Amino acid sequence: MPIEINWQLLMPELIITLTLLIVLVFDLFDSISKAILGWMTIVGAGIALWVSIQMHQAGTVGTQFNDMFKVDNFSLFFNIIFLVSTILVALISMSYLSRDDRKQGPYYLLILLATLGMMLMAAGNELIIVFLGLELMSLSLYVLAGYFRDNPASSEAGMKYLLLGAFASAFFLYGIALIYGGAGTTNVPAIAEAITAPNKSPLLLAGMFLLIVGFGFKVAIVPFHQWAPDVYEGAPTTIAAFISAGPKAAGFAAFLRIFMEALPSLQVEWSSVVIVLAMLTMTVGNVIAIAQTSIKRMLAYSSIAHAGYVLIGLAAANNDGISSAMLYLLVYCVMNIGAFGAVILAKTEDGESLMISDYAGLGLRKPLLAMFMTIMLLSLAGFPPTAGFVGKFYVFKSAVQAGHIWLVIVGAINTAISAFYYLRVVVTMYMREPEEELSFTAYPSTLVVGLVLAAIGVLLIGILPSLMLTPAQNSVF
Amino acid sequence: MNAEQILFILFGAVSLIGAIAVISFRHPIYSALSLIVTFFAQAGLFVLLGAHFVAAVQVIVYAGAIMVLFLFVIMLLNLGTLSAKGAIGTKLKGFAIILGILLAAEGIYIAVNALNDTAVASAEPAAITTTTYDIGELLFSKYLLPFEVTSLILLAALIGVIVLVKRDSEVEN
């Protein structure tokens, strides 16, 4: 029985697969400079990004492999988020890795494999595909988190991430099994059809809650967030940027698709849970971030808080909610990678400067670095005219339209709390004198290019929000 | 009570007892051997469900290959008896017991409700495909994409293991 495959629909995924195979083969030749593998990754992801944008503009829709793989504007928009993150992370990684030249091949290969896993999660129209994409992404990330084997903190981060991630995957899989038991299928549209009946099977409800727990672990929602600060702090800084961006967006992509498309008839049950989780996540993330002295840990708690803002969009559960959550994820990925990139830029001869107090006096001594850091932190805090403001504005607006006034009030209070710790870094950079003179290394050009791109993106979306808002609004399923 | 029910209760009980034994023994080898008992009992449950292929795979892969690896690791590392004070403190232990009881109660509640649920009872069982021929055909037709993605996951795992355990050549020199 031959299968008809429309290869055009699979183009972005195929390009990434091809790129990773090329990287795998070229890594074998010792005569080639390993730095070229990073450029291959960027070119491959760039072509896939261009194809995804073309397909998004053409409004391509279609399913493949017995309705398992669905290409629509929703999955294509998320492809754009993942590929932008991958390109930015590859750019900031090039100078970060050059000390350890031999191990670059597997690094880029694993990043590409993780990207492919994310794309499968966004396009998965079948719980099995979503799970396999999740595993492909997670397995690559466990290894990347523990990539610096000689560094105990990195090994610990990899180990912790592996154990808790495997635990979360088990919850997720158990949830899928129970939903299969209740609905008799694992296909997303078929589940929605199967549970239109008024009596809600307890199996479905239990499966749904287990899915929330599984996703909660993967995207670091309170109370499933404990792994995040340790992993972000121990993992290589570039990988912390990667983990906090793409995989979080991928988790939310599957979260949105499964809950909005497969379980709309259980919305009464899940939306109240999501509202509580959103409030908890924002508040706990922001309040704990205040107490941090390490900038990586602070950014980890801030990324937990940002997952809470995205949940507001899901809690709104209308078209505006979905499109604003998608816009927020895009904005968040760019600005968060930018913030981690600025941390990498602040490298001294003793290693990275990870304490917030190390940043004292940088405003005058290192104006370029201080400028990048300030733009990213202002955007994370949500000040106009940056993209962070646009993202928060539309998320809050969608929640007001859905009638969740209290949720928006909690969100607004949290924005005020978060401004305190973001601005504290800015104040430290411009207004405080350094306690000791740190000798910073020269700026690597690829890293500066990556940061310039991120800064342009943040300011452009901030000034012309319709540039990305209109595509996001066209991407709702 | 027919033979099938008696067998179900038997296999279910053995699998539960084995699972409890895994976490009760202080010596890792006893735990690993108890796990084999659980795997065999679960294979029996799969046979009762008509999934003969899964049952065979369960015995060959889990009870066979994976458990041998477990035992090798335990013996090579010479783990010995774990001390009575494990990783979990007494405070957390109480908390864990409460949460565990809650979770078990929820599970039982759901199971009892699901038994009375007409929707679940009337759901059609999936087409029984027990021969390797049928499974092979399904893997290369309906489940082609999951099958291919699985191969990529194995690639990721393979590369990951090599990255994590390979000795740096600079260190050797």
XYZ file of C-alpha atoms in Angstrom:
650
model
C 0.000 0.000 0.000
C 1.926 3.051 -1.220
C 1.679 6.260 0.758
C 1.310 9.572 -0.973
C 3.503 12.193 0.595
C 3.268 15.857 -0.230
C 6.900 16.782 0.216
C 6.220 20.486 -0.120
C 4.277 20.543 3.132
C 7.244 19.024 4.941
C 9.848 21.412 3.552
C 10.918 23.211 6.795
C 11.297 19.908 8.670
C 13.103 18.266 5.755
C 15.544 21.169 5.442
C 16.397 20.939 9.139
C 16.805 17.141 8.887
C 19.077 17.558 5.864
C 21.117 20.239 7.654
C 21.654 18.051 10.688
C 22.747 15.122 8.537
C 25.208 17.380 6.699
C 26.561 18.648 10.036
C 26.848 15.042 11.239
C 28.854 13.979 8.177
C 31.096 17.063 8.011
C 31.957 16.663 11.676
C 33.842 13.502 10.687
C 36.492 15.373 8.706
C 39.206 16.763 10.947
C 40.697 18.803 8.110
C 37.690 21.141 8.020
C 37.493 23.949 10.533
C 34.743 23.111 13.001
C 33.602 26.733 13.007
C 32.000 26.084 9.626
C 29.491 23.713 11.275
C 27.966 26.659 13.136
C 27.578 28.569 9.889
C 25.953 25.496 8.274
C 23.456 25.427 11.142
C 22.662 29.106 10.639
C 22.305 28.761 6.854
C 20.108 25.653 7.162
C 17.882 27.233 9.803
C 17.805 30.433 7.742
C 16.566 28.614 4.634
C 13.964 26.752 6.703
C 12.908 30.095 8.217
C 12.532 31.661 4.771
C 10.483 28.681 3.534
C 8.291 28.813 6.649
C 7.634 32.530 6.141
C 6.737 31.941 2.477
C 4.372 29.098 3.418
C 2.860 31.237 6.184
C 2.183 34.097 3.781
C 0.661 31.707 1.253
C -1.551 30.310 4.023
C -0.564 26.696 3.373
C -2.817 24.165 5.091
C -2.678 20.410 4.930
C -2.264 17.198 6.868
C 0.110 14.345 6.216
C 0.689 10.773 7.388
C -2.924 9.854 8.177
C -3.763 13.165 9.800
C -0.825 12.910 12.180
C 1.125 15.902 10.958
C -0.703 19.158 10.403
C 0.757 22.127 8.577
C -1.213 25.315 9.133
C -0.427 28.914 9.965
C -0.338 27.994 13.660
C 2.483 25.479 13.226
C 4.255 27.703 10.683
C 4.200 30.698 13.027
C 5.740 28.536 15.738
C 8.316 27.290 13.220
C 9.302 30.927 12.762
C 9.719 31.328 16.545
C 11.841 28.153 16.828
C 14.039 28.950 13.843
C 14.639 32.556 14.918
C 15.670 31.211 18.355
C 17.944 28.602 16.782
C 19.687 31.161 14.553
C 20.184 33.598 17.445
C 21.481 30.856 19.745
C 23.879 29.590 17.055
C 25.181 33.148 16.605
C 25.814 33.696 20.307
C 27.317 30.183 20.637
C 30.081 30.572 18.065
C 32.420 32.641 20.191
C 31.324 30.889 23.383
C 32.521 27.497 22.157
C 35.680 28.389 20.252
C 37.921 27.480 23.177
C 36.833 23.864 22.900
C 37.043 23.433 19.167
C 36.624 19.678 18.814
C 33.235 19.353 20.423
C 31.353 21.833 18.251
C 29.902 19.246 15.858
C 27.627 17.413 18.312
C 26.667 20.735 19.902
C 25.121 22.130 16.716
C 23.767 18.712 15.791
C 21.895 18.446 19.094
C 20.557 21.999 18.708
C 19.202 21.059 15.272
C 17.685 17.827 16.613
C 16.009 19.772 19.415
C 14.693 22.280 16.858
C 13.242 19.449 14.777
C 11.566 18.057 17.900
C 9.998 21.452 18.592
C 8.708 21.716 15.021
C 7.120 18.270 15.352
C 5.458 19.327 18.618
C 3.919 22.387 16.980
C 2.766 20.409 13.937
C 1.674 17.304 15.848
C -1.979 16.595 15.223
C -1.697 13.370 17.162
C -0.690 12.936 20.785
C 1.909 10.299 19.845
C 3.706 12.744 17.537
C 3.583 15.459 20.184
C 5.128 13.035 22.674
C 7.838 11.900 20.265
C 8.676 15.517 19.397
C 8.835 16.313 23.109
C 11.209 13.414 23.721
C 13.433 14.317 20.766
C 13.671 17.877 22.060
C 14.163 16.894 25.707
C 16.821 14.233 25.066
C 18.904 16.706 23.075
C 18.489 19.343 25.779
C 19.525 17.003 28.622
C 22.827 16.394 26.868
C 23.304 20.064 25.970
C 22.680 21.122 29.600
C 25.458 18.794 30.724
C 27.674 19.653 27.771
C 30.635 20.962 29.776
C 31.508 17.636 31.339
C 34.478 18.992 33.244
C 32.318 21.566 34.978
C 30.476 19.971 37.950
C 27.690 22.562 37.810
C 26.983 21.701 34.174
C 26.951 17.955 34.886
C 24.614 18.526 37.811
C 22.333 20.613 35.605
C 22.225 17.861 32.975
C 21.511 15.169 35.566
C 18.786 17.165 37.315
C 17.159 18.058 34.026
C 17.261 14.415 32.891
C 15.686 13.018 36.071
C 12.928 15.620 36.408
C 12.342 15.679 32.654
C 11.913 11.907 32.525
C 9.506 12.165 35.455
C 7.503 14.816 33.587
C 7.477 12.712 30.417
C 6.003 9.831 32.421
C 3.185 12.100 33.643
C 2.602 13.288 30.099
C 2.497 9.745 28.725
C 0.137 8.586 31.470
C -2.117 11.510 30.580
C -2.105 10.455 26.922
C -2.947 6.871 27.920
C -5.912 7.986 30.043
C -7.203 10.274 27.289
C -6.927 7.364 24.876
C -8.898 5.304 27.376
C -11.595 7.963 27.629
C -11.838 9.042 23.998
C -10.699 5.907 22.166
C -8.279 7.816 19.955
C -5.133 9.910 20.151
C -5.892 12.060 17.125
C -6.496 15.681 18.149
C -9.657 16.459 16.101
C -11.036 12.962 16.746
C -10.692 13.459 20.518
C -12.715 16.671 20.253
C -15.441 14.771 18.379
C -15.405 11.849 20.798
C -15.972 13.950 23.920
C -18.859 16.104 22.813
C -21.108 13.881 24.913
C -22.458 15.702 27.996
C -21.140 13.212 30.534
C -17.457 13.814 31.023
C -15.532 10.664 31.610
C -13.368 10.798 34.759
C -10.632 9.177 32.696
C -10.547 12.223 30.422
C -10.427 14.641 33.344
C -7.612 12.719 35.009
C -5.730 12.532 31.712
C -6.190 16.249 31.189
C -4.749 17.082 34.624
C -1.795 14.778 34.021
C -1.154 16.559 30.720
C -1.181 19.883 32.585
C 1.391 18.489 35.037
C 3.568 17.217 32.174
C 3.434 20.493 30.281
C 3.867 22.394 33.531
C 7.211 20.678 34.097
C 8.381 21.235 30.534
C 7.564 24.950 30.398
C 8.431 25.537 34.092
C 5.100 26.604 35.553
C 4.849 26.988 39.345
C 4.620 24.546 41.248
C 6.553 22.433 38.713
C 9.388 24.916 38.268
C 12.023 23.753 40.778
C 14.387 22.396 38.148
C 14.582 25.617 36.148
C 16.882 27.836 38.286
C 19.429 25.062 38.901
C 19.491 23.981 35.268
C 19.758 27.528 33.909
C 22.519 28.366 36.347
C 24.569 25.227 35.720
C 24.057 24.796 31.991
C 26.306 26.634 29.506
C 24.899 30.175 29.198
C 24.078 29.729 25.508
C 22.110 26.582 26.324
C 20.311 28.345 29.174
C 19.237 30.897 26.555
C 18.144 28.083 24.237
C 16.224 26.129 26.914
C 14.428 29.253 28.087
C 13.334 30.202 24.550
C 12.485 27.567 21.940
C 11.477 24.617 24.130
C 9.204 26.844 26.196
C 7.509 28.048 23.015
C 7.234 24.432 21.800
C 5.650 23.335 25.074
C 3.108 26.120 24.777
C 2.475 25.292 21.094
C 1.431 21.749 21.996
C -0.363 23.012 25.129
C -2.436 25.467 23.036
C -3.195 22.971 20.286
C -4.191 20.090 22.542
C -6.260 22.159 24.968
C -7.951 24.434 22.421
C -8.489 21.862 19.674
C -8.805 18.494 21.408
C -10.312 19.427 24.775
C -12.543 22.467 24.130
C -15.479 20.706 25.775
C -13.516 20.465 29.027
C -12.738 24.189 28.964
C -14.714 24.923 32.136
C -12.492 22.476 34.007
C -9.097 23.473 32.620
C -9.494 27.231 32.360
C -9.948 27.631 36.127
C -6.815 25.546 36.732
C -4.894 27.599 34.161
C -5.978 30.867 35.825
C -4.721 29.702 39.227
C -1.466 28.440 37.703
C -0.955 31.714 35.823
C -1.363 33.775 39.012
C 0.941 31.473 40.998
C 3.569 31.343 38.266
C 3.779 35.102 37.790
C 3.848 35.891 41.487
C 6.291 33.218 42.654
C 8.638 33.799 39.695
C 8.802 37.551 40.164
C 8.995 37.594 43.966
C 11.830 35.063 44.134
C 13.682 36.832 41.310
C 14.015 39.917 43.532
C 16.217 38.052 45.995
C 18.699 36.718 43.421
C 22.290 37.912 43.266
C 23.332 35.784 40.278
C 22.143 37.185 36.966
C 21.566 33.739 35.442
C 19.353 32.736 38.369
C 17.516 36.035 38.148
C 16.844 35.440 34.457
C 15.704 31.884 35.283
C 13.069 33.138 37.729
C 12.112 35.877 35.295
C 11.574 33.255 32.584
C 9.302 31.340 34.979
C 7.308 34.540 35.506
C 7.051 35.068 31.741
C 5.488 31.607 31.339
C 2.783 32.961 33.653
C 2.077 35.878 31.305
C 1.721 33.456 28.387
C -0.729 31.384 30.462
C -2.946 34.498 30.697
C -3.431 34.220 26.940
C -4.380 30.551 27.282
C -6.735 31.324 30.165
C -8.520 33.874 27.966
C -9.149 30.938 25.579
C -10.369 33.079 22.700
C -8.782 33.859 19.344
C -7.198 37.038 20.670
C -5.818 35.085 23.613
C -4.104 32.547 21.359
C -2.671 35.129 18.962
C -1.441 37.328 21.823
C 0.178 34.312 23.519
C 1.932 33.478 20.236
C 3.118 37.066 19.786
C 4.294 37.077 23.406
C 6.281 33.871 22.900
C 8.013 35.289 19.811
C 8.888 38.518 21.606
C 9.970 36.665 24.730
C 12.286 34.323 22.804
C 14.081 37.206 21.085
C 14.492 39.341 24.195
C 15.456 36.485 26.480
C 18.134 35.168 24.123
C 19.298 38.775 23.847
C 19.547 39.096 27.628
C 21.551 35.863 27.943
C 23.694 37.028 25.013
C 24.499 40.217 26.910
C 25.544 38.058 29.884
C 27.941 36.168 27.597
C 29.264 39.476 26.251
C 30.186 40.525 29.793
C 33.013 38.009 29.889
C 36.103 38.774 31.913
C 39.447 37.057 31.725
C 38.508 34.999 34.794
C 35.386 33.680 33.102
C 31.855 34.985 32.955
C 30.707 37.695 35.313
C 27.581 36.207 36.747
C 26.987 38.313 39.824
C 24.782 41.360 39.435
C 27.331 43.375 41.443
C 29.925 42.649 38.708
C 27.915 44.875 36.396
C 28.551 48.019 38.465
C 29.974 50.864 36.422
C 29.646 49.092 33.076
C 27.502 51.904 31.683
C 30.533 54.114 31.108
C 33.252 51.512 30.691
C 31.428 49.236 28.286
C 28.725 51.393 26.676
C 27.790 48.872 23.946
C 27.330 45.997 26.403
C 25.376 48.201 28.817
C 23.149 49.392 25.972
C 22.277 45.845 24.827
C 21.611 44.759 28.403
C 19.429 47.805 29.060
C 17.317 47.287 25.906
C 16.718 43.609 26.728
C 15.927 44.236 30.401
C 13.561 47.122 29.613
C 11.820 44.859 27.123
C 11.575 42.014 29.651
C 10.102 44.498 32.126
C 7.606 45.648 29.487
C 8.500 49.298 28.927
C 7.425 51.039 25.730
C 8.708 51.348 23.007
C 10.081 47.810 23.277
C 8.503 44.561 22.114
C 7.941 43.437 25.705
C 5.369 46.197 26.159
C 3.500 45.176 22.998
C 3.456 41.515 24.067
C 2.126 42.249 27.561
C -0.395 44.774 26.265
C -2.097 42.320 23.902
C -2.051 39.457 26.411
C -3.711 41.644 29.056
C -6.171 43.015 26.502
C -7.320 39.525 25.490
C -7.835 38.565 29.138
C -9.925 41.705 29.767
C -12.079 40.819 26.765
C -12.587 37.334 28.173
C -13.660 38.881 31.499
C -10.697 37.812 33.634
C -10.225 41.213 35.263
C -8.590 39.799 38.415
C -6.048 37.905 36.394
C -5.063 41.118 34.614
C -4.790 42.980 37.922
C -2.434 40.300 39.282
C -0.489 40.485 36.015
C -0.166 44.262 36.248
C 1.028 44.103 39.874
C 3.583 41.520 38.802
C 4.821 43.734 36.001
C 5.488 46.405 38.606
C 7.330 43.903 40.825
C 9.417 42.707 37.884
C 10.370 46.280 36.923
C 12.134 46.509 40.306
C 14.651 43.745 39.728
C 15.188 44.431 36.025
C 15.816 48.113 36.680
C 18.099 47.277 39.584
C 20.571 45.778 37.091
C 20.296 48.874 34.880
C 20.831 51.151 37.891
C 23.827 49.049 38.978
C 25.357 49.416 35.520
C 24.948 53.184 35.200
C 24.956 54.594 38.729
C 27.231 52.433 40.853
C 31.004 52.419 40.946
C 32.706 49.029 40.594
C 34.315 47.608 43.736
C 37.169 46.067 41.803
C 38.429 46.651 38.293
C 37.472 43.697 36.068
C 39.320 43.188 32.806
C 36.798 42.333 30.131
C 37.738 40.457 26.993
C 37.185 41.874 23.502
C 33.747 41.560 21.940
C 33.433 38.593 19.552
C 31.923 39.779 16.259
C 29.344 36.960 15.830
C 27.987 37.584 19.307
C 27.614 41.305 18.564
C 25.822 40.477 15.292
C 23.416 38.217 17.188
C 22.773 40.903 19.800
C 22.274 43.610 17.162
C 19.707 41.387 15.414
C 17.905 40.727 18.714
C 17.933 44.446 19.606
C 16.594 45.433 16.166
C 13.860 42.807 16.506
C 12.869 44.016 19.977
C 12.715 47.689 18.930
C 11.063 47.039 15.560
C 8.207 44.988 17.048
C 7.946 47.583 19.808
C 7.518 50.473 17.382
C 5.544 48.656 14.664
C 3.566 45.964 16.525
C 1.325 45.190 13.537
C 4.411 43.802 11.787
C 4.130 40.619 13.870
C 0.645 41.001 15.363
C -1.161 40.618 12.039
C 0.677 37.371 11.159
C -0.048 36.099 14.681
C -3.730 36.919 14.309
C -3.790 35.050 10.997
C -2.289 31.999 12.669
C -5.078 30.934 14.995
C -5.663 27.340 13.903
C -15.431 -16.187 38.023
C -13.900 -17.570 34.877
C -10.309 -18.543 34.195
C -9.466 -15.214 32.617
C -10.510 -13.267 35.707
C -8.572 -15.585 37.997
C -5.480 -15.157 35.835
C -5.949 -11.381 35.783
C -6.114 -11.211 39.583
C -3.099 -13.506 39.847
C -0.921 -11.523 37.417
C -2.111 -8.205 38.816
C -1.308 -9.259 42.387
C 2.132 -10.592 41.442
C 2.932 -7.416 39.539
C 1.913 -5.231 42.497
C 3.814 -7.349 45.008
C 6.879 -7.225 42.762
C 6.608 -3.446 42.447
C 6.367 -2.997 46.219
C 9.312 -5.355 46.688
C 11.430 -3.220 44.307
C 11.200 -0.236 46.596
C 11.266 -2.211 49.867
C 14.528 -4.145 49.498
C 17.675 -2.445 50.739
C 19.918 -4.441 48.443
C 19.827 -3.238 44.824
C 20.180 -6.761 43.394
C 17.029 -7.933 45.176
C 15.242 -4.832 43.870
C 16.357 -5.574 40.325
C 15.233 -9.199 40.604
C 11.844 -8.088 41.946
C 11.530 -5.831 38.936
C 11.921 -8.893 36.689
C 8.997 -10.532 38.517
C 6.890 -7.424 37.832
C 7.873 -7.422 34.162
C 6.871 -11.088 33.782
C 3.528 -10.497 35.476
C 2.885 -7.532 33.195
C 3.708 -9.691 30.182
C 0.997 -12.039 31.444
C -1.462 -9.124 31.610
C -0.597 -8.204 28.018
C -1.330 -11.794 26.935
C -4.740 -11.572 28.614
C -5.416 -8.384 26.610
C -4.620 -10.231 23.390
C -1.397 -8.321 22.806
C 0.895 -11.296 22.343
C 3.609 -9.402 20.505
C 3.878 -6.771 23.237
C 4.024 -9.557 25.821
C 6.898 -11.243 23.999
C 8.747 -7.934 23.610
C 8.179 -7.208 27.292
C 9.882 -10.458 28.253
C 12.688 -10.299 25.697
C 13.566 -6.608 25.928
C 12.680 -5.606 29.480
C 12.965 -8.766 31.524
C 15.816 -9.939 29.306
C 18.110 -7.314 27.877
C 17.474 -4.286 30.072
C 17.496 -6.197 33.350
C 20.789 -7.880 32.450
C 22.254 -4.406 31.926
C 20.847 -3.290 35.275
C 22.404 -6.262 37.036
C 25.741 -5.714 35.296
C 25.829 -2.091 36.398
C 24.896 -2.962 39.972
C 27.538 -5.700 40.171
C 30.273 -3.686 38.412
C 29.722 -0.667 40.626
C 29.466 -2.969 43.660
C 26.744 -0.820 45.190
C 26.160 -2.968 48.272
C 23.339 -2.318 50.704
C 21.837 1.140 50.749
C 21.890 2.786 54.145
C 18.622 3.056 56.025
C 18.702 6.838 55.842
C 18.102 7.385 52.161
C 17.940 10.584 50.203
C 14.528 11.435 51.643
C 14.436 13.167 55.019
C 11.843 12.368 57.662
C 9.979 15.639 57.096
C 9.644 14.987 53.381
C 8.691 11.387 54.094
C 5.505 12.387 55.900
C 4.663 14.805 53.137
C 5.309 12.131 50.516
C 3.085 9.618 52.324
C 0.200 12.113 52.482
C 0.551 13.005 48.803
C 0.878 9.325 47.872
C -2.323 8.421 49.732
C -4.117 11.334 48.051
C -2.923 10.209 44.638
C -3.922 6.595 45.296
C -7.376 7.724 46.488
C -7.808 9.764 43.317
C -6.730 6.812 41.210
C -9.214 4.479 42.912
C -11.993 7.080 42.618
C -11.331 7.421 38.897
C -11.119 3.681 38.361
C -14.428 3.061 40.172
C -16.121 5.862 38.227
C -14.665 4.674 34.957
C -16.122 1.191 35.556
C -19.598 2.710 35.719
C -18.968 4.912 32.716
C -20.958 3.737 29.737
C -18.864 5.723 27.258
C -15.712 3.832 28.214
C -17.418 0.457 28.311
C -18.990 0.893 24.904
C -15.830 2.190 23.245
C -14.809 -0.172 20.484
C -11.620 -2.073 21.138
C -8.869 -1.259 18.674
C -8.470 -3.716 15.820
C -6.410 -6.562 17.200
C -3.116 -6.810 15.390
C -1.006 -9.380 17.071
C 1.133 -10.881 14.376
C 4.481 -9.322 13.591
C 3.317 -9.080 9.979
C 0.390 -6.813 10.901
C 2.523 -4.714 13.206
C 5.217 -4.331 10.566
C 2.664 -3.235 8.012
C 1.171 -0.685 10.425
C 4.609 0.691 11.250
C 5.365 1.358 7.607
C 1.954 2.698 6.633
C -0.197 4.315 9.299
C 2.555 4.909 11.828
C 5.318 5.791 9.370
C 5.999 9.229 10.823
C 6.246 8.107 14.476
C 8.510 5.278 13.320
C 10.863 7.667 11.518
C 10.841 10.163 14.389
C 11.786 7.329 16.740
C 14.887 6.714 14.655
C 15.839 10.378 15.095
C 15.327 10.066 18.858
C 17.692 7.102 18.857
C 20.209 9.177 16.886
C 19.940 11.957 19.472
C 20.401 9.449 22.309
C 23.391 7.860 20.578
C 25.150 11.167 19.983
C 24.303 12.334 23.482
C 25.870 9.272 25.069
C 29.024 9.650 22.977
C 29.307 13.339 23.864
C 28.915 12.629 27.564
C 31.247 9.637 27.922
C 33.917 10.197 25.265
C 37.301 10.935 26.715
C 38.883 14.145 25.501
C 41.933 13.289 23.412
C 43.757 16.364 24.711
C 43.476 15.035 28.248
C 45.012 11.722 27.214
C 47.957 13.438 25.557
